Coordinates of C-alpha atoms in Angstrom, one line a residue:
Chain A
M1 CA -34.1 130.9 44.0
S2 CA -35.6 129.4 47.2
D3 CA -37.6 131.5 49.5
F4 CA -35.2 130.6 52.3
R5 CA -32.2 131.9 50.4
R6 CA -34.0 135.1 49.2
Q7 CA -35.0 136.0 52.7
L8 CA -31.6 135.2 54.1
I9 CA -29.9 137.5 51.5
A10 CA -32.3 140.3 52.3
A11 CA -31.5 139.9 56.0
L12 CA -27.7 139.9 55.5
P13 CA -27.0 143.6 56.0
R14 CA -29.1 143.7 59.2
L15 CA -27.5 140.5 60.5
H16 CA -24.1 142.0 59.8
R17 CA -25.0 145.1 61.7
L18 CA -26.3 143.0 64.5
A19 CA -23.0 141.2 64.8
R20 CA -21.2 144.6 64.9
T21 CA -23.4 145.8 67.7
I22 CA -23.1 142.7 69.7
V23 CA -19.3 142.4 69.7
R24 CA -18.0 145.8 68.7
N25 CA -14.8 144.7 67.1
G26 CA -14.2 144.4 63.4
Q27 CA -12.4 141.1 63.5
D28 CA -14.7 139.4 65.9
S29 CA -17.9 140.6 64.4
D30 CA -17.0 139.2 61.0
D31 CA -16.1 136.0 62.6
L32 CA -19.4 135.9 64.5
F33 CA -21.3 136.8 61.3
Q34 CA -19.7 134.1 59.3
R35 CA -20.2 131.4 61.9
T36 CA -23.8 132.4 62.1
I37 CA -24.3 132.1 58.4
E38 CA -22.6 128.7 58.4
R39 CA -24.9 127.4 61.2
I40 CA -28.0 128.9 59.5
L41 CA -27.2 126.9 56.4
E42 CA -26.5 123.7 58.4
R43 CA -29.8 124.1 60.2
R44 CA -32.0 125.5 57.5
A45 CA -34.4 122.6 58.1
G46 CA -35.1 124.1 61.5
W47 CA -36.6 127.3 60.0
Q48 CA -40.4 127.2 59.7
P49 CA -41.5 128.7 56.5
G50 CA -43.9 131.6 57.1
S51 CA -42.0 132.7 60.3
R52 CA -39.5 135.5 60.3
L53 CA -36.3 134.2 59.0
D54 CA -34.4 137.3 60.2
L55 CA -35.4 136.8 63.8
W56 CA -34.6 133.1 63.6
A57 CA -31.2 133.9 62.2
A58 CA -30.6 136.6 64.9
R59 CA -31.4 134.0 67.6
I60 CA -28.8 131.7 66.1
M61 CA -26.3 134.5 66.2
K62 CA -27.2 135.3 69.8
N63 CA -26.7 131.7 70.8
I64 CA -23.3 131.4 69.2
W65 CA -22.3 134.5 70.9
L66 CA -23.4 133.4 74.4
D67 CA -21.9 130.0 73.9
E68 CA -18.6 131.6 73.1
L69 CA -18.8 133.8 76.1
R70 CA -19.5 130.8 78.3
M71 CA -16.6 129.0 76.7
R72 CA -14.3 131.8 77.3
G73 CA -15.4 131.6 80.9
R74 CA -16.4 135.2 81.1
W75 CA -19.8 136.9 81.1
S76 CA -18.7 140.4 80.6
R77 CA -17.1 142.0 77.6
L78 CA -13.8 143.7 77.4
V79 CA -14.1 147.1 75.9
E80 CA -12.7 146.9 72.4
P81 CA -11.1 149.8 70.6
M82 CA -13.4 151.6 68.3
P83 CA -12.5 153.7 65.3
E84 CA -12.4 157.3 66.4
D85 CA -15.2 159.5 65.2
G86 CA -12.9 161.3 62.8
V87 CA -10.1 163.7 62.8
I88 CA -10.7 166.9 64.6
S89 CA -10.2 169.7 62.0
D90 CA -12.2 172.6 63.3
L91 CA -9.9 174.4 65.7
G92 CA -12.7 176.4 67.3
S93 CA -14.7 173.5 68.5
G94 CA -11.7 171.2 68.8
A95 CA -11.8 171.1 72.6
D96 CA -15.5 170.3 72.5
A97 CA -14.9 167.5 70.1
V98 CA -12.2 166.0 72.2
E99 CA -14.5 166.2 75.2
R100 CA -17.3 164.6 73.4
Q101 CA -15.1 161.7 72.2
A102 CA -13.8 161.2 75.7
E103 CA -17.4 161.2 77.0
S104 CA -18.4 158.6 74.3
R105 CA -15.5 156.4 75.3
R106 CA -16.5 156.5 78.9
L107 CA -20.1 155.8 78.1
R108 CA -19.1 152.8 76.0
A109 CA -16.9 151.5 78.7
L110 CA -19.8 151.7 81.2
T111 CA -22.2 150.1 78.7
E112 CA -19.8 147.2 78.0
S113 CA -19.4 146.6 81.7
L114 CA -23.1 146.0 82.3
P115 CA -24.2 142.4 82.9
E116 CA -24.5 140.7 79.6
E117 CA -28.2 140.2 79.7
Q118 CA -28.7 144.0 80.2
R119 CA -26.1 144.9 77.7
L120 CA -27.6 142.8 75.0
A121 CA -31.1 144.1 75.6
I122 CA -29.9 147.7 75.4
K123 CA -27.9 147.0 72.2
L124 CA -30.7 145.3 70.4
V125 CA -33.4 147.9 71.2
L126 CA -31.4 151.2 71.3
L127 CA -28.7 150.5 68.7
N128 CA -30.4 148.0 66.4
E129 CA -33.7 149.7 66.7
L130 CA -35.6 146.5 67.2
S131 CA -39.1 146.5 68.8
Y132 CA -39.5 144.9 72.2
A133 CA -41.4 142.0 70.6
E134 CA -38.5 141.4 68.1
A135 CA -35.7 141.7 70.7
A136 CA -37.6 139.4 73.1
E137 CA -38.0 136.9 70.4
I138 CA -34.3 137.0 69.5
L139 CA -33.2 136.7 73.2
E140 CA -35.9 134.1 73.8
I141 CA -37.3 135.8 76.8
P142 CA -40.8 137.2 77.6
E143 CA -41.3 140.8 76.8
G144 CA -41.7 141.6 80.5
T145 CA -38.3 140.3 81.2
L146 CA -36.8 142.3 78.4
T147 CA -38.4 145.5 79.7
S148 CA -37.1 144.8 83.1
R149 CA -33.5 144.2 81.8
L150 CA -33.7 147.3 79.7
A151 CA -34.9 149.4 82.7
R152 CA -32.3 148.0 85.1
G153 CA -29.5 148.5 82.6
R154 CA -30.5 152.1 81.8
V155 CA -31.1 153.1 85.3
A156 CA -27.7 151.8 86.2
L157 CA -26.1 153.7 83.4
A158 CA -27.9 157.0 84.2
R159 CA -26.9 156.6 87.8
M160 CA -23.2 156.0 86.9
I161 CA -23.3 159.1 84.7
M162 CA -24.8 161.2 87.4
E163 CA -22.2 160.0 89.8
G164 CA -19.6 161.2 87.5
A165 CA -18.3 157.9 86.2
A166 CA -18.9 159.2 82.7
Chain B
M1 CA -50.0 148.2 86.4
T2 CA -47.8 147.3 89.3
R3 CA -44.6 147.1 87.4
P4 CA -41.8 149.4 88.5
I5 CA -42.0 153.0 87.2
E6 CA -38.5 152.7 85.6
E7 CA -40.0 150.2 83.2
D8 CA -42.8 152.6 82.3
I9 CA -40.2 155.3 81.7
V10 CA -38.1 153.2 79.3
A11 CA -41.1 151.7 77.5
Y12 CA -42.5 155.3 77.1
I13 CA -39.3 156.6 75.7
D14 CA -39.0 153.6 73.3
G15 CA -42.5 154.1 72.1
E16 CA -43.6 150.8 73.5
L17 CA -46.6 151.9 75.6
A18 CA -50.1 151.3 74.3
E19 CA -52.0 154.4 73.6
A20 CA -54.0 154.4 76.8
E21 CA -50.9 153.7 78.9
R22 CA -49.0 156.4 77.2
A23 CA -51.7 159.0 77.9
A24 CA -51.9 158.0 81.5
F25 CA -48.1 158.1 81.8
E26 CA -47.9 161.6 80.2
A27 CA -50.6 162.8 82.6
R28 CA -48.5 161.6 85.5
V29 CA -45.3 163.1 84.2
A30 CA -47.1 166.5 83.9
K31 CA -48.0 166.3 87.6
E32 CA -44.7 165.0 89.0
P33 CA -41.6 167.1 88.4
A34 CA -39.3 164.3 89.8
L35 CA -40.7 161.9 87.3
A36 CA -40.3 164.4 84.5
D37 CA -36.7 164.8 85.5
E38 CA -36.2 161.1 85.3
V39 CA -37.7 160.9 81.9
R40 CA -35.5 163.7 80.7
R41 CA -32.4 162.0 82.1
Q42 CA -33.3 158.7 80.4
R43 CA -34.0 160.4 77.1
D44 CA -30.6 162.1 77.4
L45 CA -29.0 158.8 78.0
V46 CA -30.5 157.3 74.8
E47 CA -29.1 160.2 72.8
R48 CA -25.7 159.9 74.3
L49 CA -25.7 156.1 73.8
R50 CA -26.6 156.5 70.1
S51 CA -23.9 159.0 69.5
A52 CA -21.3 156.9 71.5
Y53 CA -22.0 154.1 69.1
P54 CA -22.1 155.7 65.7
D55 CA -23.6 153.6 62.9
G56 CA -21.1 152.5 60.4
E57 CA -21.9 152.0 56.7
D58 CA -23.9 148.9 56.1
K59 CA -22.0 146.2 54.4
A60 CA -23.0 145.5 50.8
F61 CA -23.2 141.9 49.7
D62 CA -22.2 141.5 46.1
A63 CA -22.0 138.3 44.2
Q64 CA -18.6 137.6 45.5
A65 CA -19.5 138.1 49.1
L66 CA -22.6 135.9 48.7
A67 CA -20.5 133.2 47.1
A68 CA -18.0 133.3 50.0
L69 CA -20.9 132.8 52.4
G70 CA -22.1 129.8 50.4
L71 CA -25.0 131.8 49.1
G72 CA -24.0 132.0 45.4
D73 CA -26.8 132.4 42.9
T74 CA -27.0 130.7 39.6
T75 CA -29.0 133.5 38.1
V76 CA -26.3 136.1 38.6
V77 CA -23.8 136.3 35.8
E78 CA -20.7 138.2 35.1
L79 CA -21.0 141.6 33.5
S80 CA -18.8 140.6 30.6
A81 CA -21.1 137.6 30.0
A82 CA -24.1 139.9 29.9
R83 CA -22.3 142.0 27.2
T84 CA -21.5 139.0 25.2
Q85 CA -25.1 138.0 25.2
R86 CA -26.2 141.4 24.2
R87 CA -24.1 141.1 21.1
G88 CA -26.1 138.1 20.2
R89 CA -23.8 135.2 21.2
V90 CA -25.7 133.3 23.8
M91 CA -23.2 132.3 26.4
P92 CA -24.9 131.8 29.6
R93 CA -21.9 131.6 31.8
P94 CA -22.5 131.3 35.5
W95 CA -20.6 133.7 37.5
W96 CA -18.3 131.2 39.1
A97 CA -17.0 130.1 35.7
G98 CA -14.4 132.8 35.7
A99 CA -13.0 135.6 37.7
I100 CA -15.7 138.0 38.7
A101 CA -15.4 141.2 36.7
A102 CA -14.5 144.1 38.9
S103 CA -17.4 146.0 37.5
L104 CA -19.8 143.5 39.1
V105 CA -18.7 144.4 42.5
C106 CA -21.1 147.3 42.5
G107 CA -24.2 145.3 42.0
I108 CA -26.1 142.4 40.7
L109 CA -26.6 141.9 37.1
I110 CA -28.8 139.6 35.2
G111 CA -27.5 137.8 32.2
R112 CA -29.2 139.6 29.4
A113 CA -29.7 143.0 27.8
I114 CA -32.7 144.9 28.9
P115 CA -34.7 145.9 25.8
G116 CA -38.0 146.9 27.3
G117 CA -38.1 150.2 25.4
P118 CA -40.4 151.0 22.6
A119 CA -39.4 149.5 19.3
G120 CA -36.9 147.2 20.9
Q121 CA -34.7 150.1 22.2
D122 CA -32.3 149.1 24.8
I123 CA -33.0 151.0 27.9
V124 CA -29.8 150.2 29.6
V125 CA -26.7 150.8 27.6
D126 CA -23.0 150.5 28.1
R127 CA -21.2 153.8 28.0
Q128 CA -17.5 153.5 28.4
G129 CA -17.8 150.4 30.5
Q130 CA -20.5 151.8 32.7
L131 CA -24.1 150.7 32.4
V132 CA -26.4 153.8 32.2
A133 CA -30.1 154.3 31.7
A134 CA -31.1 155.2 28.2
A135 CA -34.3 156.1 26.4
S136 CA -37.5 155.6 28.4
L137 CA -35.7 154.4 31.6
D138 CA -33.6 157.6 31.6
R139 CA -36.7 159.7 31.2
A140 CA -38.6 157.8 33.9
L141 CA -35.8 158.2 36.4
T142 CA -35.4 161.8 35.6
S143 CA -39.0 162.9 35.6
Q144 CA -41.4 160.4 37.1
D145 CA -42.7 160.5 40.7
D146 CA -42.2 157.6 43.1
G147 CA -44.9 155.0 42.8
G148 CA -47.3 155.5 39.9
A149 CA -48.1 153.3 37.0
G150 CA -46.7 152.9 33.6
A151 CA -44.3 150.6 31.8
I152 CA -41.5 151.7 34.0
K153 CA -42.3 152.2 37.6
V154 CA -40.1 154.2 39.9
G155 CA -40.1 152.6 43.4
M156 CA -38.5 155.0 45.8
T157 CA -35.9 157.7 45.9
F158 CA -33.2 158.0 48.5
R159 CA -29.8 159.6 49.1
T160 CA -26.6 157.8 49.5
A161 CA -23.5 159.5 51.0
N162 CA -23.1 161.6 47.9
R163 CA -25.9 161.3 45.4
Y164 CA -29.5 160.4 44.6
C165 CA -30.6 156.9 43.7
R166 CA -33.9 155.6 42.6
T167 CA -35.2 152.0 42.3
F168 CA -37.3 151.1 39.3
R169 CA -39.2 148.1 38.0
L170 CA -39.8 147.2 34.4
A171 CA -42.9 145.8 32.9
D172 CA -41.3 142.3 32.7
G173 CA -40.7 142.3 36.4
N174 CA -37.0 143.0 36.3
A175 CA -36.0 145.6 38.8
G176 CA -33.0 147.8 39.4
M177 CA -31.4 150.8 41.0
G178 CA -30.0 153.9 39.2
C179 CA -27.8 156.5 40.9
R180 CA -27.3 159.9 39.5
S181 CA -23.8 160.9 38.4
A182 CA -23.4 164.1 36.5
D183 CA -25.9 163.9 33.7
R184 CA -26.7 160.3 33.7
W185 CA -28.2 157.5 35.8
S186 CA -25.6 154.8 36.4
I187 CA -27.3 151.4 36.8
L188 CA -25.7 149.9 39.9
A189 CA -28.0 146.9 40.2
L190 CA -30.3 145.0 38.0
V191 CA -32.0 141.9 39.3
K192 CA -34.2 139.4 37.7
G193 CA -37.5 139.9 39.3
G194 CA -41.0 138.6 38.8
P195 CA -44.4 138.9 40.3
E196 CA -43.7 135.9 42.5
E197 CA -41.0 137.7 44.5
P198 CA -42.3 137.6 48.1
R199 CA -42.1 140.6 50.3
S200 CA -39.4 140.4 52.9
A201 CA -41.1 140.7 56.2
D202 CA -38.0 142.4 57.4
F203 CA -37.9 145.2 55.0
R204 CA -40.4 148.0 55.3
L205 CA -38.9 150.6 53.0
A206 CA -41.5 150.7 50.3
G207 CA -39.9 147.6 49.0
D208 CA -42.9 145.4 48.8
E209 CA -42.7 144.8 45.1
F210 CA -39.0 144.7 44.8
P211 CA -36.8 141.6 45.0
P212 CA -35.1 141.3 48.4
S213 CA -31.7 141.1 46.7
L214 CA -32.3 144.6 45.3
M215 CA -33.6 145.9 48.5
S216 CA -30.4 144.7 50.3
E217 CA -28.4 146.7 47.7
V218 CA -30.6 149.7 48.7
D219 CA -30.2 149.0 52.4
A220 CA -26.5 148.9 52.0
R221 CA -26.3 152.4 50.5
I222 CA -29.2 154.4 51.9
V223 CA -28.5 157.3 54.2
G224 CA -31.5 158.3 56.2
S225 CA -35.0 157.4 55.0
P226 CA -36.5 157.3 51.5
L227 CA -37.3 160.8 50.4
P228 CA -40.9 162.1 50.8
P229 CA -42.6 163.4 47.6
S230 CA -41.8 167.0 48.4
D231 CA -38.1 166.3 48.5
V232 CA -38.2 164.2 45.4
E233 CA -39.8 167.2 43.7
K234 CA -37.1 169.5 45.0
A235 CA -34.3 167.1 43.8
R236 CA -35.9 166.9 40.4
R237 CA -36.0 170.7 40.1
A238 CA -32.4 170.8 41.1
R239 CA -31.7 168.3 38.3
W240 CA -30.7 165.6 40.8
R241 CA -27.6 167.4 41.9

């Protein structure tokens, strides 16, 4: 088994999760994931042995995603439906649960409405738990730029929450 | 540092400040209540974001899924082929030669029996269509600590949604994963390993000696982190229930 293939297989669950965080829609994320793997296999000669294949693969996924957004002529995402957090069974805390779900929906709507560069930075770091160095490498930007996008996005979200938008 | 304070706040919360920067920042927070408020607000935001986007289960990539992605592996064989071989008829049938047995869906299997036990004992046996640990492998999974030496080495212990699982490595380099069901260890994955398997830079879960394909099986099932030794001890005393 080649080193390339081994590393790619090991990275698959994380790449799949990354696709889910980037698009947030079951159908779309599988599509993004599959197209990413296809392109990775086409371009395997472009990977430098010794470098991190997972980050290289994630960069390819990010580029496919951004190309698609450009092609669709929009730079912001629609908010896709998400599976609800489960059926509310506990009557006592039912009202709380409904409230929490509604709050989560509002927060997702706000997050998805951020400029794409901020939205991606937040998703990679907070939801995919990548380090700044890793996220910056995937997004192909300096770490300082990443930090600035993260800060701007999060300050905007906190402000919107305070203003009662969420 | 002339960068905006907002950037320090998020980098602090994300654990991305260097030690000296962190100390300086904390000293400042202690003196400035408005800054402390802002840090609290941002921390709260992170928590709310994480609960607004709950983690789903990770997708497991079995042989069929890998084949669909153009990543099929000639070393993976069908479970029925493995059984045939164990009975002594050597039929190295690659997995694509026939329909993939439903029982393979739960893992990766190598194409031969696993003797490995003393006096040629099989340490993985077929019990009503399910591969389970036997003899020394069963004992190792039931009683050994994580790490440690010996003919069978237990790698790590973790919880899935409903049971305990442990990875193991045999003296010949083959590795696998056993998950506890009732009184036995079901072997959900067995992969051909070897000392030459490189460590995946991506995977930091005590997986350095384990084949990446096995670690992605673990990654697909694990809930939380691998258990620390004290929890392993507790689980053992509770008979892995």
